[in-house]
Short mmCIF file of C-alpha atoms in Angstrom, two decimals:
data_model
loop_
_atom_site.label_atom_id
_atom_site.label_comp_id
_atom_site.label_asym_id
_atom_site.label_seq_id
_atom_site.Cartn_x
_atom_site.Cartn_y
_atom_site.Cartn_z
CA UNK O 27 -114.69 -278.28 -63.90
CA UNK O 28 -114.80 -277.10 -60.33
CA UNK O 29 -118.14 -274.85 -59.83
CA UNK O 30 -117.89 -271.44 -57.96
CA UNK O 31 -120.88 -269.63 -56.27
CA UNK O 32 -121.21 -266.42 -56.43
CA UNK O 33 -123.02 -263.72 -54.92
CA UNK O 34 -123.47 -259.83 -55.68
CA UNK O 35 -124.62 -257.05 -53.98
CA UNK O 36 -127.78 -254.76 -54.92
CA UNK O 37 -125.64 -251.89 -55.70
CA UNK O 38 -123.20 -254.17 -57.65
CA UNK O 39 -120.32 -252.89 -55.61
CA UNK O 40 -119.50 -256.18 -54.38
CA UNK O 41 -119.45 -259.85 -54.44
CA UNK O 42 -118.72 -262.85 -52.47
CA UNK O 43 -117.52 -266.05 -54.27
CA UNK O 44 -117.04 -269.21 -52.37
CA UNK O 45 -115.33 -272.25 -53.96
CA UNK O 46 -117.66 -274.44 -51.79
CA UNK O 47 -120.89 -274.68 -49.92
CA UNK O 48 -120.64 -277.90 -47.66
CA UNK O 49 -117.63 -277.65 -45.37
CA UNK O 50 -116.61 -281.07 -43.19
CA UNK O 51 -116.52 -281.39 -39.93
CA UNK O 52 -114.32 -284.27 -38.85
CA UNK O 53 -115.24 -284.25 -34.81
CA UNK O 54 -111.84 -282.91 -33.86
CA UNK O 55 -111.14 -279.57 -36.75
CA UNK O 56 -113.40 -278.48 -39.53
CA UNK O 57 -112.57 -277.06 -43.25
CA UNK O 58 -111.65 -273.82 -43.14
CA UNK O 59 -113.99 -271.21 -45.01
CA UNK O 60 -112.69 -269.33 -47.33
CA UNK O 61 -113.70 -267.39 -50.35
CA UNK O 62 -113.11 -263.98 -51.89
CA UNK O 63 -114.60 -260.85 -51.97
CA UNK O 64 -114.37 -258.64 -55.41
CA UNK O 65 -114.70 -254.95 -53.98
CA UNK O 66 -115.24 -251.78 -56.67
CA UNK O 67 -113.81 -249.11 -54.17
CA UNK O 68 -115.58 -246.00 -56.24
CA UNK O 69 -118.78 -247.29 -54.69
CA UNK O 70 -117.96 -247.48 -51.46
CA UNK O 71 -118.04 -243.64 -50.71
CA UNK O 72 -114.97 -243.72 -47.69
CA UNK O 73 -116.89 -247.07 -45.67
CA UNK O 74 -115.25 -249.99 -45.55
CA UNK O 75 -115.95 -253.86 -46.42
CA UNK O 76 -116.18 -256.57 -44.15
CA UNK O 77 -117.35 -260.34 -43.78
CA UNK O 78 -119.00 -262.39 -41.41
CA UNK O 79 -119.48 -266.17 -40.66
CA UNK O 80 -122.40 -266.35 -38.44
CA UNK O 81 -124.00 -270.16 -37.11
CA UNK O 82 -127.44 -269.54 -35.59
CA UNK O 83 -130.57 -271.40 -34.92
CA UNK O 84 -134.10 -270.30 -36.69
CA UNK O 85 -137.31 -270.53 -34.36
CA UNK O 86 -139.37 -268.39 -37.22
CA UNK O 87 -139.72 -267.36 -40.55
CA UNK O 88 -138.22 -263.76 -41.31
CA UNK O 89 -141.31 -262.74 -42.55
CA UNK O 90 -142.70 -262.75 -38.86
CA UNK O 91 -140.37 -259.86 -38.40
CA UNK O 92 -142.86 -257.09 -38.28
CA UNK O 93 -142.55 -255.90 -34.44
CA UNK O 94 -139.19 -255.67 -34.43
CA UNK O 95 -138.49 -259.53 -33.06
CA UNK O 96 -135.80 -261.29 -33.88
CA UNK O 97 -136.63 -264.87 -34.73
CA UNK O 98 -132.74 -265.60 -35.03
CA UNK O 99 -130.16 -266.24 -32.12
CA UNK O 100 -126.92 -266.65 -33.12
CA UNK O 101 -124.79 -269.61 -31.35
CA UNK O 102 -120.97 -268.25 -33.02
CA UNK O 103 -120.31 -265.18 -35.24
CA UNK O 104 -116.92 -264.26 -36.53
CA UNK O 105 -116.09 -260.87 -38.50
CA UNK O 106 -113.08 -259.63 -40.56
CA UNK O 107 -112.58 -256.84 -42.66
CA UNK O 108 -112.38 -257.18 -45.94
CA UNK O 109 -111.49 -253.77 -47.37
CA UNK O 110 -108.88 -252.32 -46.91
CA UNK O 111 -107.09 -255.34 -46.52
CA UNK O 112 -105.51 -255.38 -42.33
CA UNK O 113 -102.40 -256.73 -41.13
CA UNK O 114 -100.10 -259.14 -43.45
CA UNK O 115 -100.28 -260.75 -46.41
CA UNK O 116 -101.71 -264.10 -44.79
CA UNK O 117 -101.06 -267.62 -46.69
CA UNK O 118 -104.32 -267.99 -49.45
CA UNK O 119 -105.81 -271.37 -50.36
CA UNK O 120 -105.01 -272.79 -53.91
CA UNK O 121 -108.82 -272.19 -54.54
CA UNK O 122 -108.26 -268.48 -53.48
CA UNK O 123 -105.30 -267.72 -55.87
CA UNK O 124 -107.24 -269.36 -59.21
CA UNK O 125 -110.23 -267.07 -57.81
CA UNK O 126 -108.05 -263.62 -57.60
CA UNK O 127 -106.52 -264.21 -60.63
CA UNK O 128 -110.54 -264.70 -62.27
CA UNK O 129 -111.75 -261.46 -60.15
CA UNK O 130 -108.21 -259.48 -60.74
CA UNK O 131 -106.75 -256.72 -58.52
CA UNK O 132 -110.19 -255.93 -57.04
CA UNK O 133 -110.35 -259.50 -55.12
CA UNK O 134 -110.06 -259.80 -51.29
CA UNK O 135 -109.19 -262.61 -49.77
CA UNK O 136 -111.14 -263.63 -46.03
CA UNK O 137 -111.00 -267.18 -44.18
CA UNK O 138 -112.96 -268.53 -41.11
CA UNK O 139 -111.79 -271.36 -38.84
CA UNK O 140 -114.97 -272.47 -37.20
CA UNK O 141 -114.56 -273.94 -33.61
CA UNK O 142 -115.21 -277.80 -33.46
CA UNK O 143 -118.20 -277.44 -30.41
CA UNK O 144 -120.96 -276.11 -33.40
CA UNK O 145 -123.56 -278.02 -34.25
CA UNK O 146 -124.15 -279.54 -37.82
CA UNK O 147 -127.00 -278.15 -40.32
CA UNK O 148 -130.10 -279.30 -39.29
CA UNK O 149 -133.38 -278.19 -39.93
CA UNK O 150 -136.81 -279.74 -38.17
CA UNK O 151 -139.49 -280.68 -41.22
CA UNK O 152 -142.23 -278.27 -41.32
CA UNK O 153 -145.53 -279.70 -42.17
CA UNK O 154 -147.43 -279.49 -44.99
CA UNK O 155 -149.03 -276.61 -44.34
CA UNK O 156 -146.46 -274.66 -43.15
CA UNK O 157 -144.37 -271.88 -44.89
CA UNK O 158 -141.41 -269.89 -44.85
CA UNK O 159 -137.96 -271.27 -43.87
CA UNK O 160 -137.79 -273.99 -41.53
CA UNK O 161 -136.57 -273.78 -37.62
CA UNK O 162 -133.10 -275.51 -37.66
CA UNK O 163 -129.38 -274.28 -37.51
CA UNK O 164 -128.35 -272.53 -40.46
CA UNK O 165 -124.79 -270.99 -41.27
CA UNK O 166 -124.41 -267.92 -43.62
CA UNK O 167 -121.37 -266.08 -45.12
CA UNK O 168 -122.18 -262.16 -45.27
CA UNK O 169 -120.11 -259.68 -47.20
CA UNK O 170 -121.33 -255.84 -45.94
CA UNK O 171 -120.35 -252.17 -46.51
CA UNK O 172 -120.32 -250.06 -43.47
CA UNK O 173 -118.12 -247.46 -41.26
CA UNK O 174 -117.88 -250.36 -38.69
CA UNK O 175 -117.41 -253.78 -38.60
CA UNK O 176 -119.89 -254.54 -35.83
CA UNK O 177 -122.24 -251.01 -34.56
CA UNK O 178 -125.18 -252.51 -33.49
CA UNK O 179 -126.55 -248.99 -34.10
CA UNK O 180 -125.32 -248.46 -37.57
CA UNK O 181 -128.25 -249.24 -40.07
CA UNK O 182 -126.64 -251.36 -43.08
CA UNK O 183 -129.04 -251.21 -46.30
CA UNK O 184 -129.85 -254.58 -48.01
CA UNK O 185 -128.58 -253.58 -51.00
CA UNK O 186 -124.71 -252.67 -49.43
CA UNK O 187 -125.18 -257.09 -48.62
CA UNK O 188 -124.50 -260.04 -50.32
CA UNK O 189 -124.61 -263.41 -48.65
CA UNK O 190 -124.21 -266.84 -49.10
CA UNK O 191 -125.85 -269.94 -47.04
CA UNK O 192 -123.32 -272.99 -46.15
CA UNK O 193 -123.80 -276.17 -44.98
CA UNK O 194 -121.38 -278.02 -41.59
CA UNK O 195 -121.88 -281.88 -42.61
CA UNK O 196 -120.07 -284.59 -40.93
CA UNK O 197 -119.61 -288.05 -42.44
CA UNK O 198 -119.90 -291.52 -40.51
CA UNK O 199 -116.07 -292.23 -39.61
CA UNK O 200 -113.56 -294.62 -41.73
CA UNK O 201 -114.01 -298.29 -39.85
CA UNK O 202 -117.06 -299.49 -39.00
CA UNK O 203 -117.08 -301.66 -35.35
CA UNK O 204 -119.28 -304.47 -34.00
CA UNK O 205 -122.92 -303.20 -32.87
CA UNK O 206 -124.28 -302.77 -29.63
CA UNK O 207 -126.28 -305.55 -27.88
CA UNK O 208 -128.79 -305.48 -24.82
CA UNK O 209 -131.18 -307.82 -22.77
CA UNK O 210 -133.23 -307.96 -20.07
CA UNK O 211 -134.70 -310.96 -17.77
CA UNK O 212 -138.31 -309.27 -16.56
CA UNK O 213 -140.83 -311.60 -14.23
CA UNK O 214 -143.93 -311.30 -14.11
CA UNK O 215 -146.47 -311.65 -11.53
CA UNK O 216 -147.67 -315.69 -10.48
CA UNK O 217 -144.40 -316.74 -12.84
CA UNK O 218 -141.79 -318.23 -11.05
CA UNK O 219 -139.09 -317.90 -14.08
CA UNK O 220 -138.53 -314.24 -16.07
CA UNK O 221 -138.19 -313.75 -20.03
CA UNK O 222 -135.00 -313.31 -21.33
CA UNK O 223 -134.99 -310.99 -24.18
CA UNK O 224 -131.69 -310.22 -25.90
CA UNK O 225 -131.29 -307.86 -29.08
CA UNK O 226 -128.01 -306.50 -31.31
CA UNK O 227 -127.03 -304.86 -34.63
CA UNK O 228 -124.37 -305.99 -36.70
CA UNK O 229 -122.61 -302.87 -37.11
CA UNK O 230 -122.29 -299.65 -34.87
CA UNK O 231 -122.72 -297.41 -37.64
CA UNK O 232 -125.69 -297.22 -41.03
CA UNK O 233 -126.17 -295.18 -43.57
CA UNK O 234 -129.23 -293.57 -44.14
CA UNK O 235 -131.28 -295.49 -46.43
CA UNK O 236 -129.16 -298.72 -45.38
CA UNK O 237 -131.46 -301.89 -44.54
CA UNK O 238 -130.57 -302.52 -40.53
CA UNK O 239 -130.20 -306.02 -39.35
CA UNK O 240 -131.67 -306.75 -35.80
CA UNK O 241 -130.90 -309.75 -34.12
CA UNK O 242 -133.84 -310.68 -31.68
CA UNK O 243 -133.48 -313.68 -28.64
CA UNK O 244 -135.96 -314.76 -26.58
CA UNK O 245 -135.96 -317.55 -23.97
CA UNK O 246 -139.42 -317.83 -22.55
CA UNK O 247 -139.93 -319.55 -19.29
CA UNK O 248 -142.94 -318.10 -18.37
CA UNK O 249 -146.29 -319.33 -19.15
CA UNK O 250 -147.02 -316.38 -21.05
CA UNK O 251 -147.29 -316.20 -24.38
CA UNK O 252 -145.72 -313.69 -27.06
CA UNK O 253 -148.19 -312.79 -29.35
CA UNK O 254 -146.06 -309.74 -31.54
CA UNK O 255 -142.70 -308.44 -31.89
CA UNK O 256 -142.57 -305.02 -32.32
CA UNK O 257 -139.28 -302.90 -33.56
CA UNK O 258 -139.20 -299.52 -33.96
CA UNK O 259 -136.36 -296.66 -34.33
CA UNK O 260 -137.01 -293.42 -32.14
CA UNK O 261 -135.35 -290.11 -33.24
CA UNK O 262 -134.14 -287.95 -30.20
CA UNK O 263 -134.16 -284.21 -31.00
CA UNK O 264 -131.78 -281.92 -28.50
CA UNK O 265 -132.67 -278.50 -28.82
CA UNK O 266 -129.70 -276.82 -26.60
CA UNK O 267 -130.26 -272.97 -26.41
CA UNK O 268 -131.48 -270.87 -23.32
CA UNK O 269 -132.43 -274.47 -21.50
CA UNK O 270 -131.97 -278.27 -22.97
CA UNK O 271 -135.05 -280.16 -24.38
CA UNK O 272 -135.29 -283.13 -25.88
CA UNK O 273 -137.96 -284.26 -28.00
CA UNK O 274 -138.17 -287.94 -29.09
CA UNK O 275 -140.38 -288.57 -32.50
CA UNK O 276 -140.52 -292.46 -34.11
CA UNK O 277 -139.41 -292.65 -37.60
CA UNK O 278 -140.28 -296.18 -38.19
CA UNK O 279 -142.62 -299.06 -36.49
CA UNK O 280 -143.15 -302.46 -37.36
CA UNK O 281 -144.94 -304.85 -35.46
CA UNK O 282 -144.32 -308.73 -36.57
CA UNK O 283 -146.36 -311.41 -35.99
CA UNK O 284 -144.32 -313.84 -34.21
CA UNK O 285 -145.85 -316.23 -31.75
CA UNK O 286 -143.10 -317.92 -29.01
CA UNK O 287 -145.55 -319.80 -26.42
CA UNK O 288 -144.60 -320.83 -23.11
CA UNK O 289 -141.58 -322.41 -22.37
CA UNK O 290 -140.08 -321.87 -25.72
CA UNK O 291 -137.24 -320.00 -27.31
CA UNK O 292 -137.14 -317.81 -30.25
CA UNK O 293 -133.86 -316.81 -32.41
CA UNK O 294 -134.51 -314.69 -35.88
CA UNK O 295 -133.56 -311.87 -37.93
CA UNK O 296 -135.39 -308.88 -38.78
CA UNK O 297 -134.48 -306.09 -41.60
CA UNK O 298 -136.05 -302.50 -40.91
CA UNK O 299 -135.28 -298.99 -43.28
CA UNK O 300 -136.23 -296.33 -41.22
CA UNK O 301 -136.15 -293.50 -44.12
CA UNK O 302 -137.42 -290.06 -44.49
CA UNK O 303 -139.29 -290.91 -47.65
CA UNK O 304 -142.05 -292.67 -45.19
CA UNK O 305 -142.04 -289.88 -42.37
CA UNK O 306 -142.37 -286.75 -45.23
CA UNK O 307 -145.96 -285.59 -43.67
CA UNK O 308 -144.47 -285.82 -39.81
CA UNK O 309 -143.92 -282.28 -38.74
CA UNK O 310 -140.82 -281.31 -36.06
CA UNK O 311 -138.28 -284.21 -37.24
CA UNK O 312 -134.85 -283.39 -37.71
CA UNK O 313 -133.24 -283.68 -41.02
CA UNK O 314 -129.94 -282.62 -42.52
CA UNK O 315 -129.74 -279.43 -43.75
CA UNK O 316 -130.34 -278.29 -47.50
CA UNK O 317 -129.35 -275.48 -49.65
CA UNK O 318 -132.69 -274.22 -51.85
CA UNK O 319 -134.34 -277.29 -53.31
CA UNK O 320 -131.66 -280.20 -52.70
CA UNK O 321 -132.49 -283.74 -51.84
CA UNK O 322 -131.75 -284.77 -47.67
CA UNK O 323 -133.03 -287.07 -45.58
CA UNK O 324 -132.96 -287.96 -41.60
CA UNK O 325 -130.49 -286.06 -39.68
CA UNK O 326 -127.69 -287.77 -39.00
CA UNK O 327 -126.35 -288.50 -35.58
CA UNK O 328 -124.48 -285.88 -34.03
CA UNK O 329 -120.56 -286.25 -33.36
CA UNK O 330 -118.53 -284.65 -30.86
CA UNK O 331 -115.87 -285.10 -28.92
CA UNK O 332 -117.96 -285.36 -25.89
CA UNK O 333 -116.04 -282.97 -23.10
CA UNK O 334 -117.33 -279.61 -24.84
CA UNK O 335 -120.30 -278.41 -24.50
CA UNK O 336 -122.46 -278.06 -27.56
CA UNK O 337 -125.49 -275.57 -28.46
CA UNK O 338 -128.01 -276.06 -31.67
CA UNK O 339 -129.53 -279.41 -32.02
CA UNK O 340 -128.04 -282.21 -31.62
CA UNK O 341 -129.59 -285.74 -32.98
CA UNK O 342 -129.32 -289.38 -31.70
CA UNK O 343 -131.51 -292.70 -32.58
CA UNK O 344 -132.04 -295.90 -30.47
CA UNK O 345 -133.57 -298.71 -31.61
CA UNK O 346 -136.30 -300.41 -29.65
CA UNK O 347 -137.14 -304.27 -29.31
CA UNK O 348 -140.53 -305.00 -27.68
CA UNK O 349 -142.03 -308.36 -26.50
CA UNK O 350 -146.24 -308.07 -26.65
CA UNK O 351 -147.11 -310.46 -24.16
CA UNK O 352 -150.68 -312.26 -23.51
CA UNK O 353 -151.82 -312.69 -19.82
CA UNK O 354 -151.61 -317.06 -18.88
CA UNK O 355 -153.50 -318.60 -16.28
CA UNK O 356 -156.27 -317.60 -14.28
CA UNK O 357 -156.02 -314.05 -14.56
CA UNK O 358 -155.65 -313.81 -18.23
CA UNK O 359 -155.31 -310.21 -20.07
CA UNK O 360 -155.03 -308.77 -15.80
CA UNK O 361 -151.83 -309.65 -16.20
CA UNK O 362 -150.36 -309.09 -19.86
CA UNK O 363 -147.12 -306.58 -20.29
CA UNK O 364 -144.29 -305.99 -22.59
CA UNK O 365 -140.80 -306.15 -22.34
CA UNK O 366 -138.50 -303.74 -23.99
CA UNK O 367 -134.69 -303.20 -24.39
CA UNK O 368 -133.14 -300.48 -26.36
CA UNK O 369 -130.17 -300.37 -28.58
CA UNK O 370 -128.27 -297.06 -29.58
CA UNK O 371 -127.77 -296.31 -33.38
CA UNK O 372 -125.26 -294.19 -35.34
CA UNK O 373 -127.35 -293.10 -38.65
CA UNK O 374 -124.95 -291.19 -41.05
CA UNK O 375 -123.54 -290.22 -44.38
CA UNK O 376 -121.04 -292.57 -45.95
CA UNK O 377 -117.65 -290.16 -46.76
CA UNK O 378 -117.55 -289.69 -50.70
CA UNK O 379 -115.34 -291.73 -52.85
CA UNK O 380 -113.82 -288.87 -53.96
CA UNK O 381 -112.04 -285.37 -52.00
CA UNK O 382 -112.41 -281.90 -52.83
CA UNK O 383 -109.59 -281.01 -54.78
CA UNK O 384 -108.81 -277.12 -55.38
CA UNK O 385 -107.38 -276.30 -59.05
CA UNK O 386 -105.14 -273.50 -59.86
CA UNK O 387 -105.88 -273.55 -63.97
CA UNK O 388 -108.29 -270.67 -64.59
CA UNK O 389 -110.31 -272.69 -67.29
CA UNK O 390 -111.40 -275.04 -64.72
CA UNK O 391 -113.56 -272.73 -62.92
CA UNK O 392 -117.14 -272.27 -63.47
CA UNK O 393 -118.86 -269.35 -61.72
CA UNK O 394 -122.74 -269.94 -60.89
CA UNK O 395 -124.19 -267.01 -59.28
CA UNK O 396 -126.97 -268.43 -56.78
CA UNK O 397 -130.05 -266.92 -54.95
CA UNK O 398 -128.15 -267.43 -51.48
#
C-alpha cells in the first residue's frame, strides 16, 4: 500500500496531501513536487488558496522569535495558487489523479519543479544540551488562505496554514570508479634522502557505514624512524549564505602502531568506519536531514554539476594519512615531524533496490496525517 501524508488546517478548511516526503535529486533535474490540496470553499469567506515550496537555511530555533527576528532566510521560494484553479487544465501525476478521486471535487492539484543549484537537507547536530530545531537547510510545502498570494503586509493566521516538511536527498551515482591516490617525498633536515609516502582507496565512492580500505606506502630512506601511523577522515562543512565559511570537524581518528625504521619500506592495509554512531555527542557536524524522529547519519557529500553556483551547506570529506616521525641522530626529538597526504572521499547513500512507483487503484492508498 502506498502511504499518503496529510496535513489539515486549524480551521479544517483545508488540507495538503503529498504522496511523498523525500524527493531525488539526480545532479542534473530533481522529482517534481506535487501533491493536492482539498479546499471547502464555504470557509474561505471570498480569499483565495495558495501553496508554497520554500528551501531555507535555520540559524535558530523559532522559539527565539520574540523581537520580531527572523531566524530563517530563505535560499528559493516558489508560490501558486491553489484556489480558484488559474490558467489550463495542466497534465496531473498518476499519484495526483488516485488522490482527487480519494479527496473528490474539492481537490486541487499544485506541482513544483525545484531548480537543480539547491542544496540537499542537511542539518548540523546540536549538542546535548541544546534544544529546539537544529540549524541546517530545511524545505517545507505550505498550503495558506489569503487575499494575496505574496503581501508581505497581509497578516495570515496560523490556523488559515497547513504545512508539510520534505526532504532533497541525493544518492551515490550507478558505477562506482577506481579511488583516488596521493604521495609525497618530504626531506628532512641533516637527511640526504626524503620519505616517500603514498596512500589510495579502492573505490571513489562509500556508503555510509561502509568499512573503507586505505592502502598506505612508505619507502623510508631517512634515518628517521616512524613510530605511528595515524588515519583520520575530516568532514568539511560549507556554509554559503551572505559570505562562504568552511568549517572542518574530524569524524574519525585512529592512530596505529606501526614501526618502519630507517632505511626500510612499509606496504599494508588499513580498514576505518567513520560513522555517526561514534561522533553523536560532537556538536556542529553535518548530517542528513530527518523528518521528526527518523534514523540519519553523516551528511553525505554534496553533488553538483559544478558551473552553478550553490547556497546552503554543502559537505565534502578527505581522508588523511600521517607519518609520526622520531628525530635520528644527534639532534634527536629537535628534529622530529610528520608527513601527511590527503585523499578526497565521496560518502553517500546507496540508490534503493526498489523505485517509487505511483498507483492509480484507490485501495492502495493509505492516508497518515502527520505533525508536519
Amino acid at each position: 500500500m502506498s502511504k499518503v501524508f496529510k496535513k489539515t488546517s486549524g480551521n479544517g478548511h483545508i488540507a495538503l496531501y503529498l504522496g511523498k516526503r523525500d524527493f531525488v535529486d539526480h545532479v542534473d533535474s530533481v522529482e517534481v513536487v506535487d501533491g493536492v490540496v482539498k479546499v471547502d470553499p464555504s470557509g474561505l469567506n471570498g480569499k483565495k488558496v495558495f501553496a508554497y515550496l520554500a528551501c531555507a537555511f535555520r540559524y535558530g530555533s523559532e522559539d527565539l522569535d520574540v523581537i520580531g527576528l527572523t531566524f530563517r532566510r530563505d535560499i528559493w521560494i516558489q508560490r501558486v495558487q491553489v484556489y480558484p484553479p488559474e490558467g489550463g487544465s495542466a497534465t496531473k501525476s498518476p499519484m495526483q489523479e488516485s488522490l482527487l478521486k480519494k479527496v473528490g471535487e474539492q481537490g486541487c492539484p499544485f506541482s513544483f519543479q525545484m531548480p537543480t543549484n539547491l542544496p540537499c537537507s542537511v542539518a548540523l547536530q546540536p549538542g546535548p544540551n541544546d534544544s529546539g530545531k537544529a540549524c541546517g537547510v530545511d524545505f517545507e510545502v505550505k498550503a495558506y488562505i489569503a487575499n494575496e498570494k505574496n503581501n508581505p503586509d497581509e497578516v495570515i493566521e496560523k490556523k488559515d496554514t497547513c504545512r508539510l516538511m520534505i526532504k532533497k536527498i541525493q544518492f551515490a551515482p550507478a558505477g562506482n570508479k577506481a579511488g583516488p591516490k596521493a604521495d609525497i617525498a618530504k626531506q628532512f633536515m641533516m637527511n640526504d634522502k626524503p620519505v616517500h609516502l603514498e596512500a589510495s582507496l579502492e573505490k571513489e565512492i562509500y556508503y555510509h557505514d561502509e568499512p573503507i580500505t586505505v592502502k598506505v606506502k612508505v619507502n623510508n630512506e631517512t634515518g628517521k624512524t616512524v613510530k605511528k601511523i595515524r588515519v583520520s577522515v575530516e568532514q568539511l562543512t560549507n556554509v554559503v549564505l551572505y559570505s562562504s565559511d568552511t568549517y572542518t570537524s574530524a569524524v574519525f581518528t585512529q592512530e596505529f602502531g606501526e614501526t618502519i625504521n630507517a632505511n626500510s619500506t612499509f606496504d599494508k592495509s588499513f580498514t576505518i568506519t567513520p560513522s555517526l554512531s561514534s561522533n553523536k555527542e560532537k556538536r556542529g557536524i553535518s548530517v542528513d536531514g530527518r523528518l521528526k524522529d527518523e534514523d540519519t547519519h553523516l551528511a553525505s557529500t554534496t553533488l553538483s554539476q559544478g558551473d552553478k553556483e550553490m547556497q546552503g551547506i554543502l559537505v565534502s570529506y578527505k581522508v588523511k594519512v600521517t607519518l609520526m616521525l622520531s628525530g635520528g641522530g644527534l639532534l634527536g626529538g629537535l628534529t622530529s615531524s610528520d608527513v601527511t597526504v590527503e585523499l578526497p572521499l565521496t560518502l553517500m547513500s546507496p540508490k534503493p533496490a526498489g523505485e517509487y512507483i505511483p498507483t492509480r487503484r484507490l485501495s492502495d492508498i493509505g492516508i497518515e496525517s502527520v505533525d508536519g
